[in-house]
PDB file of C-alpha atoms in Angstrom:
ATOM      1  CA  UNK E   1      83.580 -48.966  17.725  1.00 25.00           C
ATOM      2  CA  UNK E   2      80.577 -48.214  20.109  1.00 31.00           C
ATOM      3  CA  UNK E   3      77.157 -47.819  18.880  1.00 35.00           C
ATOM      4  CA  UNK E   4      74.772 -46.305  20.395  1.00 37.00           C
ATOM      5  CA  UNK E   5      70.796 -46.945  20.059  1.00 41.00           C
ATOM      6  CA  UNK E   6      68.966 -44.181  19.351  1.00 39.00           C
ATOM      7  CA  UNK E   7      65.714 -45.934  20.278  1.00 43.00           C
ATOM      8  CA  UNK E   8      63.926 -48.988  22.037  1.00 46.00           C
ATOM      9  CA  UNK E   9      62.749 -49.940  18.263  1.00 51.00           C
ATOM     10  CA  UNK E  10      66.534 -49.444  17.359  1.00 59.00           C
ATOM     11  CA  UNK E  11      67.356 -51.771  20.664  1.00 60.00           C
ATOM     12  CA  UNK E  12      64.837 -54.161  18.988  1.00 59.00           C
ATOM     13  CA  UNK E  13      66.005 -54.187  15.892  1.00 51.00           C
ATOM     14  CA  UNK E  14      68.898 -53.197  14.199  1.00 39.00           C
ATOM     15  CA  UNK E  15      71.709 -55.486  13.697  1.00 32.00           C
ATOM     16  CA  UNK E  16      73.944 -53.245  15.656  1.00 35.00           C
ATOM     17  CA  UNK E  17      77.143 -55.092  17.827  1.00 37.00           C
ATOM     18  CA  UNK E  18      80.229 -53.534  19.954  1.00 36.00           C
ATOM     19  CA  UNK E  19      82.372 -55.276  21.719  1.00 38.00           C
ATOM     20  CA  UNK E  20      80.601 -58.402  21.332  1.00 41.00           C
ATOM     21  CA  UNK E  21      81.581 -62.132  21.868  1.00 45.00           C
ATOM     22  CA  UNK E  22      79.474 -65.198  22.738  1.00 54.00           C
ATOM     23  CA  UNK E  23      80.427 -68.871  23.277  1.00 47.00           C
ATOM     24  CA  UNK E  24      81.161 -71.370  20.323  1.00 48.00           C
ATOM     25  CA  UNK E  25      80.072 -68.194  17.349  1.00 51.00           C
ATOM     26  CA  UNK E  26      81.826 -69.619  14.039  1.00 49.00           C
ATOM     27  CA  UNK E  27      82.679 -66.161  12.762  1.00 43.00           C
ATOM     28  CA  UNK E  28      83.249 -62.663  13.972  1.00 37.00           C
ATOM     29  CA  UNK E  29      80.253 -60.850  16.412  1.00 38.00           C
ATOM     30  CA  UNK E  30      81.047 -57.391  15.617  1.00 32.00           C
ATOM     31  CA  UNK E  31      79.090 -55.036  13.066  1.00 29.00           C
ATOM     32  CA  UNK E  32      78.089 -51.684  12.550  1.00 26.00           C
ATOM     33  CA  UNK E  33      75.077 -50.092  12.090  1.00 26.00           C
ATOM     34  CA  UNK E  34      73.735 -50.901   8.396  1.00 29.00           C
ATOM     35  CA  UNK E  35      70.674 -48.628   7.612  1.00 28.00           C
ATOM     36  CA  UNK E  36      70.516 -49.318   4.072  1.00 26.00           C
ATOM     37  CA  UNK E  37      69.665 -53.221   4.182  1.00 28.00           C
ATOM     38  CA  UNK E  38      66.416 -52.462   7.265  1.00 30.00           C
ATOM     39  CA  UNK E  39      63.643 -50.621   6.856  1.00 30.00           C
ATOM     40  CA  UNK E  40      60.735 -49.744   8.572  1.00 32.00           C
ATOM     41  CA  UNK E  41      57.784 -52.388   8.299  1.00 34.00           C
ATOM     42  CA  UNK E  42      54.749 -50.224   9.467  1.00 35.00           C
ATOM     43  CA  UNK E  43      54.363 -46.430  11.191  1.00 36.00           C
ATOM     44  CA  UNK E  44      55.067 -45.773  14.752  1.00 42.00           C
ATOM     45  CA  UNK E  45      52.199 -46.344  16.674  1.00 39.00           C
ATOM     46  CA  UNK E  46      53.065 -45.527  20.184  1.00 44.00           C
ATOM     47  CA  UNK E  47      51.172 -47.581  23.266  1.00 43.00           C
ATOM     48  CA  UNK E  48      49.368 -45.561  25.770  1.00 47.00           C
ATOM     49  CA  UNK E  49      51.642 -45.688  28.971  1.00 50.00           C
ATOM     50  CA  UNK E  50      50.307 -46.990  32.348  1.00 54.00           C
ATOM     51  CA  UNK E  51      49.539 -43.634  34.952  1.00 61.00           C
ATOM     52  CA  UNK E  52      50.839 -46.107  37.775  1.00 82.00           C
ATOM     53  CA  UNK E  53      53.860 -46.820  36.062  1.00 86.00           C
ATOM     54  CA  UNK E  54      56.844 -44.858  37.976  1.00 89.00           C
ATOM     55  CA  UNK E  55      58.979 -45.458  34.525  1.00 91.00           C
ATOM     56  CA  UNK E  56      56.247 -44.253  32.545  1.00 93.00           C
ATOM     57  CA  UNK E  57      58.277 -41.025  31.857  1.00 94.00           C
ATOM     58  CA  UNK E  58      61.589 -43.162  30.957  1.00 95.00           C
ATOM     59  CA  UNK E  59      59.462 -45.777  28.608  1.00 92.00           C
ATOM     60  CA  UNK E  60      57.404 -42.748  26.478  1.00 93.00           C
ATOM     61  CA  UNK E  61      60.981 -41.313  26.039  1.00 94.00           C
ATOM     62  CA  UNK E  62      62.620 -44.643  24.561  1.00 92.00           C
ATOM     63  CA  UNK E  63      59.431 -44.589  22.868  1.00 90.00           C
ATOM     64  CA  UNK E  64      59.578 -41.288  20.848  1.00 92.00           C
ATOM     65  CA  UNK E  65      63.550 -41.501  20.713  1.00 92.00           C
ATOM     66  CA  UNK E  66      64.444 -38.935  22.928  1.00 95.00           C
ATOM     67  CA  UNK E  67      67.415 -40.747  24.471  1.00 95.00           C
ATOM     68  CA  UNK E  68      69.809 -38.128  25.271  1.00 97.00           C
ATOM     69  CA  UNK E  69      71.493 -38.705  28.698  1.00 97.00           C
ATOM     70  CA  UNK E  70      68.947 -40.926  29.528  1.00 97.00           C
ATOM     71  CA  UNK E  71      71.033 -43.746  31.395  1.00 97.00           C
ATOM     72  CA  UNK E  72      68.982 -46.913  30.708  1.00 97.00           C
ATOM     73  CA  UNK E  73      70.699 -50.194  30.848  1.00 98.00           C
ATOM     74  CA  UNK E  74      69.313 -53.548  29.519  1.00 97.00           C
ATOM     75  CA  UNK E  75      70.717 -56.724  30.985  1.00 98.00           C
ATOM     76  CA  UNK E  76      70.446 -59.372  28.642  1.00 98.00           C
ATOM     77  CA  UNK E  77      70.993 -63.015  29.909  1.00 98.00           C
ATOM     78  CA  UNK E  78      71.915 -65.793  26.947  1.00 98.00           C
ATOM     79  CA  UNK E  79      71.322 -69.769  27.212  1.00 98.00           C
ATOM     80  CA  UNK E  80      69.651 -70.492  30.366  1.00 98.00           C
ATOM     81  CA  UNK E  81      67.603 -71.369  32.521  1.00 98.00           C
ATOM     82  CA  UNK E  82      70.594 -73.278  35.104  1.00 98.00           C
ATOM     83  CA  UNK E  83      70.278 -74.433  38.495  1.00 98.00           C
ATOM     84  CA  UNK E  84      72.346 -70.616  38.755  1.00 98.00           C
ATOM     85  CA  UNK E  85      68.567 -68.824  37.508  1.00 98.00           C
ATOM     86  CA  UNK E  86      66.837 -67.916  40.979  1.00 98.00           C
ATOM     87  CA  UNK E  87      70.300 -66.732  42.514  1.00 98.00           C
ATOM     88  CA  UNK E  88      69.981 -64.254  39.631  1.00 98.00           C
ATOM     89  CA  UNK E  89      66.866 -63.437  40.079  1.00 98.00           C
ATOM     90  CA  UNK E  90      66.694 -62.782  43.539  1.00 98.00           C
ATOM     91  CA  UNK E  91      69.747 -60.575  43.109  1.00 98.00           C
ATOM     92  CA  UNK E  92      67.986 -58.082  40.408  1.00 98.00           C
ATOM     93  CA  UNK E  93      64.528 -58.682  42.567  1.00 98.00           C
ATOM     94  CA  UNK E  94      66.878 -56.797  45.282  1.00 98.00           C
ATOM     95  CA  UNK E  95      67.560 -54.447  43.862  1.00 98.00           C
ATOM     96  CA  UNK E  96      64.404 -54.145  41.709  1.00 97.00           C
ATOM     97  CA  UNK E  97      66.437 -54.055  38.251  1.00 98.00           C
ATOM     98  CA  UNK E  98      64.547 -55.771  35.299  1.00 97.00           C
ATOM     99  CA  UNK E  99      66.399 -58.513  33.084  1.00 98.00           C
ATOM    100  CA  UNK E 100      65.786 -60.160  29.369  1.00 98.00           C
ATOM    101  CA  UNK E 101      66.353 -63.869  29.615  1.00 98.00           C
ATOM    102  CA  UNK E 102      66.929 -65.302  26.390  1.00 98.00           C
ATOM    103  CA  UNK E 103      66.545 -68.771  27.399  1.00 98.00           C
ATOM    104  CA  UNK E 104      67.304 -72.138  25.184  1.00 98.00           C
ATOM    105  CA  UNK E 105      64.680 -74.682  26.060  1.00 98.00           C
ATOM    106  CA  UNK E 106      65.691 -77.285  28.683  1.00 98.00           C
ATOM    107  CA  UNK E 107      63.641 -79.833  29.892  1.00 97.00           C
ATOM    108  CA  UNK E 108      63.790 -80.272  33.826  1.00 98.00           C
ATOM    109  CA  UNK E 109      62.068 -79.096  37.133  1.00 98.00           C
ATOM    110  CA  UNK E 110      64.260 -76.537  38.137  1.00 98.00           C
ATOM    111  CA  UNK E 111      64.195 -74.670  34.434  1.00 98.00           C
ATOM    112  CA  UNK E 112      60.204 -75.157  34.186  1.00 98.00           C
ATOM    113  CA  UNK E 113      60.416 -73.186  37.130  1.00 98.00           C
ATOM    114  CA  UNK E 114      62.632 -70.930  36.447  1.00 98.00           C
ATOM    115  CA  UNK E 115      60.613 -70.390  33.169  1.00 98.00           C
ATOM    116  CA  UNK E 116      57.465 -69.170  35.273  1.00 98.00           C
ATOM    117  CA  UNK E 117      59.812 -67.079  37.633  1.00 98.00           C
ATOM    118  CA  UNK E 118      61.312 -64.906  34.787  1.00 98.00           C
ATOM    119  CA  UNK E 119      57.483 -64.464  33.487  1.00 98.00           C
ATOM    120  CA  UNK E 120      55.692 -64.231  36.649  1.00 98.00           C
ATOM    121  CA  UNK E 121      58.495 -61.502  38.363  1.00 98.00           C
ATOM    122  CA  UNK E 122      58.127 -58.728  35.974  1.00 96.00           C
ATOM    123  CA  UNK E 123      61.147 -59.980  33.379  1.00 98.00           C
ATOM    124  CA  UNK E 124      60.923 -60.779  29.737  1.00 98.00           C
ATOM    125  CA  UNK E 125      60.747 -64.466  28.691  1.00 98.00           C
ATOM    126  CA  UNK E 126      62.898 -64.336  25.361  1.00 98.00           C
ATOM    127  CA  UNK E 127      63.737 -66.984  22.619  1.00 98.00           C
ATOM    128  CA  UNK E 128      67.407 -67.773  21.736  1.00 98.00           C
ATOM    129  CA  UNK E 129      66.088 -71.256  19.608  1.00 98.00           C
ATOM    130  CA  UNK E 130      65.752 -74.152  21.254  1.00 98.00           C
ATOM    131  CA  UNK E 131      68.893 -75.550  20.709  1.00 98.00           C
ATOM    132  CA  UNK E 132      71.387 -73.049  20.028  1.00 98.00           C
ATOM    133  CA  UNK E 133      72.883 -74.582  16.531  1.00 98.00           C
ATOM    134  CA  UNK E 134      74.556 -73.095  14.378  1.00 98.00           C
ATOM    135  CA  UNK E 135      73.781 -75.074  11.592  1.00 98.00           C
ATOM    136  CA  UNK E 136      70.397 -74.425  11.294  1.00 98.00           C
ATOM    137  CA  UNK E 137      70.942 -70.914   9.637  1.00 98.00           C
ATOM    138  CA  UNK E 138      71.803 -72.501   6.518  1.00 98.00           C
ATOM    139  CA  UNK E 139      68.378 -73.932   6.514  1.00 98.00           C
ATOM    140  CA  UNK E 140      65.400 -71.150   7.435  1.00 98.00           C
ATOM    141  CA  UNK E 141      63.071 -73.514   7.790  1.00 98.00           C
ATOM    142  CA  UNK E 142      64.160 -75.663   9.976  1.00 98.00           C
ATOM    143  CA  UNK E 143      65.630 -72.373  11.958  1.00 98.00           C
ATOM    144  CA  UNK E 144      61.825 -71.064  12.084  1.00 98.00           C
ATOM    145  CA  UNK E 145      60.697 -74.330  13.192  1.00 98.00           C
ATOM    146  CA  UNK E 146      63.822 -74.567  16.297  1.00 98.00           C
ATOM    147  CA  UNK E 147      62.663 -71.128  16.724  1.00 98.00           C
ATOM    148  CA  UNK E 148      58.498 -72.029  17.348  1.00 98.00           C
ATOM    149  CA  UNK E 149      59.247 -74.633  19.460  1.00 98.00           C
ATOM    150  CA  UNK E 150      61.071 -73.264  22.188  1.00 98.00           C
ATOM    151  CA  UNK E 151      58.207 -70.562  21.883  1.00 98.00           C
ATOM    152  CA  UNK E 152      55.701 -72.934  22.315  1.00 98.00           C
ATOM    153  CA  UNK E 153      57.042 -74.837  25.108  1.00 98.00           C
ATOM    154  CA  UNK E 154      57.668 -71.430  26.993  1.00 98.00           C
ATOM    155  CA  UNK E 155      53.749 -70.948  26.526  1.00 98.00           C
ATOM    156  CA  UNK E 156      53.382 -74.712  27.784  1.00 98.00           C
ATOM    157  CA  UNK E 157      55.330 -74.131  30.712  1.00 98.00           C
ATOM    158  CA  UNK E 158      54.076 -70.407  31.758  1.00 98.00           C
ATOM    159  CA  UNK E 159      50.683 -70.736  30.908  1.00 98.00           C
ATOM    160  CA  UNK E 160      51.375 -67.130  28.633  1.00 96.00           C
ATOM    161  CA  UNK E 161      49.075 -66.973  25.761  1.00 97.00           C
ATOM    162  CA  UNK E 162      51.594 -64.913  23.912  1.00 96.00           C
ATOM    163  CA  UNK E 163      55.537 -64.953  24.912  1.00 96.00           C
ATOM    164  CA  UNK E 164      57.473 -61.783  23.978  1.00 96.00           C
ATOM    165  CA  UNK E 165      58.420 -62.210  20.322  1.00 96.00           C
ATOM    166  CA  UNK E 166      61.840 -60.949  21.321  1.00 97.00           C
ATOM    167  CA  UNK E 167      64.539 -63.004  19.735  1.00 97.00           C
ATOM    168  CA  UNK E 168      68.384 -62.881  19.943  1.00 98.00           C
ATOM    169  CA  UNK E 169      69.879 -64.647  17.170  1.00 98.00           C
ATOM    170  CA  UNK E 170      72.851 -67.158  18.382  1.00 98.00           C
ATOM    171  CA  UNK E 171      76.089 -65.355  17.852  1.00 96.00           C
ATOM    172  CA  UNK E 172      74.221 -62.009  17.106  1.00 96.00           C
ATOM    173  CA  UNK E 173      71.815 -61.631  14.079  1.00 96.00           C
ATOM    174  CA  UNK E 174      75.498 -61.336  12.016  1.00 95.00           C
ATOM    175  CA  UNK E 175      76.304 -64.958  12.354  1.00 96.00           C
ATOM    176  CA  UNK E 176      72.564 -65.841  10.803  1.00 97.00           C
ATOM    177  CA  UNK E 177      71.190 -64.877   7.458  1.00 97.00           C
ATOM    178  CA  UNK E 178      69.494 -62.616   5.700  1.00 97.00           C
ATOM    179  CA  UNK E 179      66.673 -65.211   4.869  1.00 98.00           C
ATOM    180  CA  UNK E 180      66.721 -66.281   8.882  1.00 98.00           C
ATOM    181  CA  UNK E 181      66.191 -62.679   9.614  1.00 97.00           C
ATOM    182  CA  UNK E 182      63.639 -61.789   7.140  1.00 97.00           C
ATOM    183  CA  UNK E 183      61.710 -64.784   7.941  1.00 97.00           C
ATOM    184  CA  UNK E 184      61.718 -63.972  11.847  1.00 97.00           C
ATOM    185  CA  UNK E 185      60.610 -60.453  11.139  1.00 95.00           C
ATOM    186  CA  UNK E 186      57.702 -61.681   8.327  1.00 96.00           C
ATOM    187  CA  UNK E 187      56.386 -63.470  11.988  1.00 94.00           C
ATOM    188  CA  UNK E 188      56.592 -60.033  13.728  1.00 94.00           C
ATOM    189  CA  UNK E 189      58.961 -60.895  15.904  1.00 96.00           C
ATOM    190  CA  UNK E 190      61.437 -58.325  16.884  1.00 95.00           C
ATOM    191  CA  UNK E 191      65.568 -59.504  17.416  1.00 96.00           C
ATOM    192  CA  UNK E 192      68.452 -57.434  19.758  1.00 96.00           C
ATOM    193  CA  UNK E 193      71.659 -57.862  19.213  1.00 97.00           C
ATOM    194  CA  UNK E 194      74.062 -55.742  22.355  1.00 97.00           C
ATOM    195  CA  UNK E 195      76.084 -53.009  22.400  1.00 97.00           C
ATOM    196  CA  UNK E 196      78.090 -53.463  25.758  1.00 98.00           C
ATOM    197  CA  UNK E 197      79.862 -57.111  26.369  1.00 97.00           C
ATOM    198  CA  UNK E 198      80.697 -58.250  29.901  1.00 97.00           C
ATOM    199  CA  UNK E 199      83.398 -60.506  27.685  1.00 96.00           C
ATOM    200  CA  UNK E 200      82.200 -63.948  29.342  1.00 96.00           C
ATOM    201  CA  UNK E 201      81.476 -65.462  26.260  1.00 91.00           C
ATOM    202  CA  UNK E 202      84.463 -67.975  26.831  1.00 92.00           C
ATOM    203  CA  UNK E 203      85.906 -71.301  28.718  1.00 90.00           C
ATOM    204  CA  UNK E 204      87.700 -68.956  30.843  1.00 93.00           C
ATOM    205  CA  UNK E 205      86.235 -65.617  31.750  1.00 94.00           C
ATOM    206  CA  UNK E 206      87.570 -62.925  33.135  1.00 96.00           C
ATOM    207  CA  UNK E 207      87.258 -62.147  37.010  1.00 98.00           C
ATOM    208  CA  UNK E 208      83.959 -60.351  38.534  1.00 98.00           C
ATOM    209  CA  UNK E 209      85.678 -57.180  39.012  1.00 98.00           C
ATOM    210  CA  UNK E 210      87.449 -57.216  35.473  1.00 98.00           C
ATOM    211  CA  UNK E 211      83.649 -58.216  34.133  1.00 98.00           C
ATOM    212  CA  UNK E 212      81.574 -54.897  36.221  1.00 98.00           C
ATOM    213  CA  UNK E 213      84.592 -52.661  35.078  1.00 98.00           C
ATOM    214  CA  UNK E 214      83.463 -53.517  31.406  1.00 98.00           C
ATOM    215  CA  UNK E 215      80.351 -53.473  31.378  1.00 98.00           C
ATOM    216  CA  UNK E 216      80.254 -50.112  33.900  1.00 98.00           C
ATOM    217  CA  UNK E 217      82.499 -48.541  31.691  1.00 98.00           C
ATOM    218  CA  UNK E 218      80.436 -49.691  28.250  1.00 98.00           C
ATOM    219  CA  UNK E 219      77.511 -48.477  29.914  1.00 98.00           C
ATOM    220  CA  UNK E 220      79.096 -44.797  30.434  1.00 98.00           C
ATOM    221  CA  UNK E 221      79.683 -45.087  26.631  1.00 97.00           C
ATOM    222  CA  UNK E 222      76.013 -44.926  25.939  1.00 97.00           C
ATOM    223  CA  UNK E 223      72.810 -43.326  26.559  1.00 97.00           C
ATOM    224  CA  UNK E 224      71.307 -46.834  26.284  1.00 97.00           C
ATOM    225  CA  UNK E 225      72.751 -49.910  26.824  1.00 97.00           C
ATOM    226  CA  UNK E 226      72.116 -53.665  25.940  1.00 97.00           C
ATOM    227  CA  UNK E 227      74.464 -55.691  28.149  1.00 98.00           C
ATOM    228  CA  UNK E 228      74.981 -58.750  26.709  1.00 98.00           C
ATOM    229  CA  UNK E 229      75.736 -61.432  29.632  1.00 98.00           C
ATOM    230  CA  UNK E 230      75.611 -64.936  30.227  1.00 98.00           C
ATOM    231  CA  UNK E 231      75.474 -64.716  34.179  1.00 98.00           C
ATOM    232  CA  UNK E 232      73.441 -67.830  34.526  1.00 98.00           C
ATOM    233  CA  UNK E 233      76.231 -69.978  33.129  1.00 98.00           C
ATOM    234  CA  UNK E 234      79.069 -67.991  34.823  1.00 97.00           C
ATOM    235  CA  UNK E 235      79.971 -67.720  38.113  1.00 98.00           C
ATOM    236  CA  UNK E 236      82.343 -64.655  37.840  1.00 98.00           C
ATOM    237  CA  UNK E 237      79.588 -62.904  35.818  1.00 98.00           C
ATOM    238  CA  UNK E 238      76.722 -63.322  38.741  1.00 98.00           C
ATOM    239  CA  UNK E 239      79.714 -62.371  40.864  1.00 98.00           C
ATOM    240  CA  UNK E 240      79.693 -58.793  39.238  1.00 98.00           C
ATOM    241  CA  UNK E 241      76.381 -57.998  39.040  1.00 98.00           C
ATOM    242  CA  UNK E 242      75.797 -56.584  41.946  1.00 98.00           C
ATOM    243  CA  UNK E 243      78.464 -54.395  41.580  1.00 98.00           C
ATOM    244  CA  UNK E 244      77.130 -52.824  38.571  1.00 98.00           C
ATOM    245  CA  UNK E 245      73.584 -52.861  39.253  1.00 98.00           C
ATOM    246  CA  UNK E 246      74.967 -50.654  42.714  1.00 98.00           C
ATOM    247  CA  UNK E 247      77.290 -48.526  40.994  1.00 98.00           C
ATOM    248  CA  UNK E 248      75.143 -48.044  37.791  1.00 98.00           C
ATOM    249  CA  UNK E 249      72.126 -47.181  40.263  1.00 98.00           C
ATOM    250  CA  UNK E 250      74.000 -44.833  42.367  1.00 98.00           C
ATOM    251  CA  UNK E 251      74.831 -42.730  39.341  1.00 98.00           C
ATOM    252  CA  UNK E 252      71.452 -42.624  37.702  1.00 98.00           C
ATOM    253  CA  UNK E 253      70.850 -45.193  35.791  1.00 98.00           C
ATOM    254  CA  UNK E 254      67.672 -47.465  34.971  1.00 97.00           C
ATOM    255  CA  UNK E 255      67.430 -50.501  34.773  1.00 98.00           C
ATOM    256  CA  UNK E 256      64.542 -52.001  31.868  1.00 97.00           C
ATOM    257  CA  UNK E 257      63.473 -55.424  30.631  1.00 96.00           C
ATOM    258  CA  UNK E 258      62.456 -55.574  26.559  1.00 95.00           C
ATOM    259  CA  UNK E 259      59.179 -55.600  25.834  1.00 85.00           C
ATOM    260  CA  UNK E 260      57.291 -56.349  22.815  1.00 62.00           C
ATOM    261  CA  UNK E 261      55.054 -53.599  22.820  1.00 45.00           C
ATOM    262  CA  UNK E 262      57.376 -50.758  22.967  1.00 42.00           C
ATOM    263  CA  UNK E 263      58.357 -51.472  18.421  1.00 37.00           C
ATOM    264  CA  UNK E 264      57.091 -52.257  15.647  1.00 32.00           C
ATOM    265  CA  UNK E 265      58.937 -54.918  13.209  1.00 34.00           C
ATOM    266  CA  UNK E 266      61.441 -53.979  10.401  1.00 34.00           C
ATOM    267  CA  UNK E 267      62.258 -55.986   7.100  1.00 29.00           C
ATOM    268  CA  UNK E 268      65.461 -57.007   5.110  1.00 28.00           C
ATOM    269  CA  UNK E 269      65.502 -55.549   1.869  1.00 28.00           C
ATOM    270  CA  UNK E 270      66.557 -58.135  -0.683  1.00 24.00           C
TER     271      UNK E 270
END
């Protein structure tokens, strides 16, 4: 099954997954689109669009929904920062391609950094909880709580006075629960799940070229994609980025970081 988002505030926020696996998930990754438990929390209220902004064209269209043959790709990074951060980042500062981090919170000098290199280079600082359990989704507040720390630590270590508000649940939003999701979106936070996998959720990944061939050919799939990647961790994964980002580039496509701004927030109906 391949999904395909309409929309950035369907990129944002459905609970939408393809092809998806990540790392330790206790139960299956892969859902389909349901429209009848989300629902719109307040009207579209579209930002103005920066005149300097070369994308500013590509953005307005995500914006309003207009998405056909558009060829945006999202790169979505799970669990870091790692020592394995700035070799990523140079390579998409290379070839000036925009990532999401969702970062877990580690304490050392190379991740502090890496926090204020994400922010400060034009990428979106995201929140996968501070410590990636599991367990915590049978108990929303402590979730919420796992949830505001790491987000206050990233403003501790950035100097931000706001992070994103863009969330990835661990395992997608499927493994949580409804009251986990409802209570991240009462917050006005915003949550992406992925519709392309590059399959490196696992003790043994595939090869780099194995990993670009899927997530090149997931990407032809859709008019916009959220790659779902955990590069930082993964040698083989950093391996294939270039090749997609080359490829993907030479045939059109764009490649956007999440932001905040471009959605409003949507609700689980109980």
């Amino acid at each position: 099954l391949v999904v395909a988002f309409n929309s950035q505030r369907e990129i944002l926020q459905t609970a939408s997954v393809t092809n998806s696996s990540e790392a330790n998930a206790p139960k299956t990754e892969t859902a389909t689109v349901n429209n009848t438990t989300t629902q719109n929390a307040k009207t579209d209220t579209t930002p103005t669009v920066k005149d300097n902004d070369p994308l500013a064209d590509i953005k307005a269209r995500l914006r309003s929904g207009d998405t056909d043959g558009i060829k945006v790709v999202f790169l979505t990074f799970d669990d870091g920062p790692s020592e394995n951060t700035g070799e990523l980042l140079d390579m998409l500062n290379e070839y000036d391609a925009k990532g999401t981090f969702f970062t877990t919170l580690h304490d050392n000098d190379n991740a502090k950094a890496m926090y204020r290199r994400i922010a400060n280079e034009g990428h979106t600082l995201a929140n996968h909880t501070s410590s990636h359990d599991y367990s915590l989704y049978n108990n929303p507040d402590a979730f919420l709580a796992d949830v505001d720390e790491l987000d206050q630590y990233q403003k501790t270590i950035t100097g931000l006075a706001e992070t994103s508000h863009v969330f990835r649940f661990p395992g997608g939003s499927m493994n949580s629960t409804e009251a986990c999701v409802q209570g991240l979106v009462n917050r006005g936070w915003n949550y992406s799940d992925w519709n392309v996998s590059s399959g490196d959720g696992c003790a043994d990944p595939p090869s780099s070229d194995v990993i670009a061939q899927m997530i090149i050919d997931g990407c032809r799939e859709n008019d916009v994609s959220v790659v779902l990647s955990h590069a930082e961790l993964k040698e083989s994964s950093r391996e294939a980025m270039p090749i997609v980002i080359e490829t993907l580039q030479q045939q059109g496509y764009t490649f956007l970081n999440m932001e905040e701004e471009r959605s409003g927030s949507k609700r689980v109906e109980k």
